[in-house]
PDB file of C-alpha atoms in Angstrom:
ATOM      1  CA  UNK X   1       0.000   0.000   0.000  1.00 69.00           C
ATOM      2  CA  UNK X   2       1.349   3.394  -1.005  1.00 91.00           C
ATOM      3  CA  UNK X   3       1.539   5.973   1.770  1.00 94.00           C
ATOM      4  CA  UNK X   4      -0.064   8.761  -0.267  1.00 96.00           C
ATOM      5  CA  UNK X   5      -2.974   6.813  -1.818  1.00 97.00           C
ATOM      6  CA  UNK X   6      -6.353   7.072  -0.075  1.00 98.00           C
ATOM      7  CA  UNK X   7      -7.650   3.557   0.563  1.00 96.00           C
ATOM      8  CA  UNK X   8     -11.245   4.719   0.226  1.00 96.00           C
ATOM      9  CA  UNK X   9     -11.070   6.299  -3.249  1.00 97.00           C
ATOM     10  CA  UNK X  10      -7.661   5.095  -4.541  1.00 97.00           C
ATOM     11  CA  UNK X  11      -6.597   8.650  -5.381  1.00 98.00           C
ATOM     12  CA  UNK X  12      -3.325  10.334  -4.479  1.00 97.00           C
ATOM     13  CA  UNK X  13      -3.476  12.594  -1.426  1.00 98.00           C
ATOM     14  CA  UNK X  14      -1.496  15.749  -0.715  1.00 97.00           C
ATOM     15  CA  UNK X  15       0.866  15.914   2.248  1.00 97.00           C
ATOM     16  CA  UNK X  16      -0.335  18.267   5.004  1.00 97.00           C
ATOM     17  CA  UNK X  17       1.514  19.717   7.952  1.00 96.00           C
ATOM     18  CA  UNK X  18       0.787  18.673  11.523  1.00 95.00           C
ATOM     19  CA  UNK X  19      -0.294  22.294  12.276  1.00 96.00           C
ATOM     20  CA  UNK X  20      -3.180  21.866   9.847  1.00 97.00           C
ATOM     21  CA  UNK X  21      -4.370  18.707  11.567  1.00 97.00           C
ATOM     22  CA  UNK X  22      -4.007  20.118  15.079  1.00 96.00           C
ATOM     23  CA  UNK X  23      -6.026  23.181  14.060  1.00 97.00           C
ATOM     24  CA  UNK X  24      -8.837  21.366  12.263  1.00 98.00           C
ATOM     25  CA  UNK X  25      -9.297  17.897  13.759  1.00 98.00           C
ATOM     26  CA  UNK X  26     -11.876  17.872  16.557  1.00 98.00           C
ATOM     27  CA  UNK X  27     -10.349  17.936  20.017  1.00 96.00           C
ATOM     28  CA  UNK X  28     -11.520  14.442  20.977  1.00 96.00           C
ATOM     29  CA  UNK X  29      -9.729  12.949  17.950  1.00 95.00           C
ATOM     30  CA  UNK X  30      -6.430  14.840  18.206  1.00 94.00           C
ATOM     31  CA  UNK X  31      -4.825  12.146  20.354  1.00 94.00           C
ATOM     32  CA  UNK X  32      -4.612  10.046  17.164  1.00 93.00           C
ATOM     33  CA  UNK X  33      -2.304  12.563  15.528  1.00 93.00           C
ATOM     34  CA  UNK X  34       1.243  11.306  15.771  1.00 80.00           C
ATOM     35  CA  UNK X  35       4.330  12.955  14.437  1.00 81.00           C
ATOM     36  CA  UNK X  36       3.643  11.081  11.221  1.00 85.00           C
ATOM     37  CA  UNK X  37       2.906  12.113   7.661  1.00 93.00           C
ATOM     38  CA  UNK X  38      -0.788  12.730   6.951  1.00 97.00           C
ATOM     39  CA  UNK X  39      -2.334  13.277   3.558  1.00 98.00           C
ATOM     40  CA  UNK X  40      -5.348  15.347   2.521  1.00 98.00           C
ATOM     41  CA  UNK X  41      -7.792  13.520   0.252  1.00 98.00           C
ATOM     42  CA  UNK X  42      -9.113  16.051  -2.246  1.00 96.00           C
ATOM     43  CA  UNK X  43     -11.543  13.681  -3.976  1.00 97.00           C
ATOM     44  CA  UNK X  44     -14.954  15.407  -3.709  1.00 96.00           C
ATOM     45  CA  UNK X  45     -17.109  12.337  -3.100  1.00 96.00           C
ATOM     46  CA  UNK X  46     -14.688  10.533  -0.748  1.00 97.00           C
ATOM     47  CA  UNK X  47     -15.576  10.662   2.944  1.00 95.00           C
ATOM     48  CA  UNK X  48     -11.922  10.526   4.014  1.00 98.00           C
ATOM     49  CA  UNK X  49     -10.392  13.939   4.670  1.00 98.00           C
ATOM     50  CA  UNK X  50      -6.984  13.039   6.143  1.00 98.00           C
ATOM     51  CA  UNK X  51      -5.211   9.710   6.216  1.00 97.00           C
ATOM     52  CA  UNK X  52      -2.073   7.944   7.371  1.00 96.00           C
ATOM     53  CA  UNK X  53      -1.877   4.475   5.831  1.00 96.00           C
ATOM     54  CA  UNK X  54       1.167   3.413   7.860  1.00 93.00           C
ATOM     55  CA  UNK X  55      -0.723   3.772  11.158  1.00 93.00           C
ATOM     56  CA  UNK X  56      -4.177   3.072   9.615  1.00 94.00           C
ATOM     57  CA  UNK X  57      -5.537   6.403  10.831  1.00 95.00           C
ATOM     58  CA  UNK X  58      -8.372   7.902   8.805  1.00 97.00           C
ATOM     59  CA  UNK X  59     -10.171  11.128   9.619  1.00 98.00           C
ATOM     60  CA  UNK X  60     -13.538  11.722   7.955  1.00 97.00           C
ATOM     61  CA  UNK X  61     -15.717  14.828   7.539  1.00 95.00           C
ATOM     62  CA  UNK X  62     -17.306  14.341  10.967  1.00 97.00           C
ATOM     63  CA  UNK X  63     -13.838  14.366  12.586  1.00 98.00           C
ATOM     64  CA  UNK X  64     -13.039  17.848  11.271  1.00 98.00           C
ATOM     65  CA  UNK X  65     -14.225  21.042  12.980  1.00 97.00           C
ATOM     66  CA  UNK X  66     -15.019  22.927   9.746  1.00 97.00           C
ATOM     67  CA  UNK X  67     -16.822  22.281   6.477  1.00 96.00           C
ATOM     68  CA  UNK X  68     -14.556  20.886   3.764  1.00 97.00           C
ATOM     69  CA  UNK X  69     -15.469  22.954   0.692  1.00 96.00           C
ATOM     70  CA  UNK X  70     -14.267  20.454  -1.887  1.00 95.00           C
ATOM     71  CA  UNK X  71     -16.417  17.742  -0.258  1.00 97.00           C
ATOM     72  CA  UNK X  72     -19.577  19.806   0.338  1.00 96.00           C
ATOM     73  CA  UNK X  73     -22.703  19.720  -1.775  1.00 94.00           C
ATOM     74  CA  UNK X  74     -24.908  22.049   0.308  1.00 95.00           C
ATOM     75  CA  UNK X  75     -24.518  25.794   0.800  1.00 95.00           C
ATOM     76  CA  UNK X  76     -22.531  27.536   2.031  1.00 96.00           C
ATOM     77  CA  UNK X  77     -19.531  25.972   0.332  1.00 97.00           C
ATOM     78  CA  UNK X  78     -16.267  27.441   1.662  1.00 97.00           C
ATOM     79  CA  UNK X  79     -13.645  28.624  -0.804  1.00 97.00           C
ATOM     80  CA  UNK X  80     -11.397  30.923   1.247  1.00 98.00           C
ATOM     81  CA  UNK X  81     -11.128  29.907   4.877  1.00 98.00           C
ATOM     82  CA  UNK X  82      -9.063  32.893   5.995  1.00 97.00           C
ATOM     83  CA  UNK X  83     -11.430  35.594   4.763  1.00 97.00           C
ATOM     84  CA  UNK X  84     -14.835  33.893   4.653  1.00 96.00           C
ATOM     85  CA  UNK X  85     -15.424  33.616   0.913  1.00 97.00           C
ATOM     86  CA  UNK X  86     -17.906  30.971  -0.224  1.00 98.00           C
ATOM     87  CA  UNK X  87     -18.937  29.898  -3.720  1.00 97.00           C
ATOM     88  CA  UNK X  88     -22.278  31.591  -3.085  1.00 97.00           C
ATOM     89  CA  UNK X  89     -20.667  34.899  -2.047  1.00 97.00           C
ATOM     90  CA  UNK X  90     -18.512  34.893  -5.189  1.00 97.00           C
ATOM     91  CA  UNK X  91     -21.513  34.195  -7.452  1.00 97.00           C
ATOM     92  CA  UNK X  92     -23.605  36.844  -5.659  1.00 97.00           C
ATOM     93  CA  UNK X  93     -20.877  39.451  -6.149  1.00 97.00           C
ATOM     94  CA  UNK X  94     -20.608  38.587  -9.851  1.00 97.00           C
ATOM     95  CA  UNK X  95     -24.403  38.825 -10.258  1.00 96.00           C
ATOM     96  CA  UNK X  96     -24.549  42.226  -8.519  1.00 97.00           C
ATOM     97  CA  UNK X  97     -21.423  43.855  -9.998  1.00 97.00           C
ATOM     98  CA  UNK X  98     -20.726  41.851 -13.134  1.00 95.00           C
ATOM     99  CA  UNK X  99     -17.327  40.827 -11.736  1.00 95.00           C
ATOM    100  CA  UNK X 100     -15.710  39.670  -8.510  1.00 96.00           C
ATOM    101  CA  UNK X 101     -12.972  41.272  -6.453  1.00 96.00           C
ATOM    102  CA  UNK X 102     -11.998  38.056  -4.677  1.00 97.00           C
ATOM    103  CA  UNK X 103      -8.577  37.562  -6.310  1.00 97.00           C
ATOM    104  CA  UNK X 104      -7.498  41.156  -5.647  1.00 97.00           C
ATOM    105  CA  UNK X 105      -8.850  41.151  -2.082  1.00 97.00           C
ATOM    106  CA  UNK X 106      -7.155  37.892  -1.115  1.00 97.00           C
ATOM    107  CA  UNK X 107      -3.901  38.846  -2.872  1.00 97.00           C
ATOM    108  CA  UNK X 108      -3.789  42.156  -0.978  1.00 97.00           C
ATOM    109  CA  UNK X 109      -4.360  40.396   2.349  1.00 97.00           C
ATOM    110  CA  UNK X 110      -1.708  37.775   1.542  1.00 96.00           C
ATOM    111  CA  UNK X 111       0.827  40.540   0.864  1.00 97.00           C
ATOM    112  CA  UNK X 112      -0.105  42.071   4.246  1.00 97.00           C
ATOM    113  CA  UNK X 113       0.519  38.675   5.943  1.00 96.00           C
ATOM    114  CA  UNK X 114      -3.108  38.439   7.094  1.00 96.00           C
ATOM    115  CA  UNK X 115      -3.786  34.875   5.943  1.00 95.00           C
ATOM    116  CA  UNK X 116      -3.367  31.694   7.975  1.00 97.00           C
ATOM    117  CA  UNK X 117      -3.932  29.000   5.360  1.00 97.00           C
ATOM    118  CA  UNK X 118      -1.829  26.407   7.163  1.00 97.00           C
ATOM    119  CA  UNK X 119      -4.262  26.450  10.117  1.00 97.00           C
ATOM    120  CA  UNK X 120      -7.552  27.365   8.423  1.00 98.00           C
ATOM    121  CA  UNK X 121      -7.598  25.702   4.993  1.00 98.00           C
ATOM    122  CA  UNK X 122      -8.117  21.909   5.105  1.00 98.00           C
ATOM    123  CA  UNK X 123      -5.435  21.464   2.436  1.00 97.00           C
ATOM    124  CA  UNK X 124      -3.058  23.639   4.458  1.00 97.00           C
ATOM    125  CA  UNK X 125      -2.415  25.652   1.297  1.00 97.00           C
ATOM    126  CA  UNK X 126      -3.536  28.940  -0.224  1.00 97.00           C
ATOM    127  CA  UNK X 127      -6.981  28.843  -1.840  1.00 96.00           C
ATOM    128  CA  UNK X 128      -6.190  31.047  -4.854  1.00 97.00           C
ATOM    129  CA  UNK X 129      -5.510  28.145  -7.230  1.00 95.00           C
ATOM    130  CA  UNK X 130      -8.925  26.583  -6.463  1.00 95.00           C
ATOM    131  CA  UNK X 131     -10.680  29.954  -6.645  1.00 97.00           C
ATOM    132  CA  UNK X 132      -9.159  30.708 -10.056  1.00 97.00           C
ATOM    133  CA  UNK X 133     -10.258  27.272 -11.298  1.00 96.00           C
ATOM    134  CA  UNK X 134     -13.780  27.899  -9.953  1.00 97.00           C
ATOM    135  CA  UNK X 135     -13.957  31.321 -11.640  1.00 97.00           C
ATOM    136  CA  UNK X 136     -12.819  29.808 -14.948  1.00 96.00           C
ATOM    137  CA  UNK X 137     -15.469  27.080 -14.610  1.00 95.00           C
ATOM    138  CA  UNK X 138     -18.380  29.492 -13.968  1.00 91.00           C
ATOM    139  CA  UNK X 139     -17.436  32.087 -16.592  1.00 81.00           C
TER     140      UNK X 139
END
């Protein structure tokens, strides 16, 4: 069994830092977090969020303290965890103004060191790549 392949969906996961897990796994489950490598499963319909195949530790949506945007089907669907942007908020802004300011707003806040993606985003990474892909998809 490969360390970075989710056993539930057979897709490759992305390595996440321990800080991400400590921040987002519910308190009662944190004792399962070892100083081991955990992976984030980004497959939308897979119930696994984080996994460690070596220790057979699997955290699912109910083990995480926030909604996992990529795995949600009901509103609100989070896009930017640091600044509260959802898919619905982006679409609403586009409908009202004809465009969205999300990329500029987030970029400005990143430059001002106001983001905390490692502790707030389930992937532990910046959301801009996913937001740009979402904007391309809806336009």
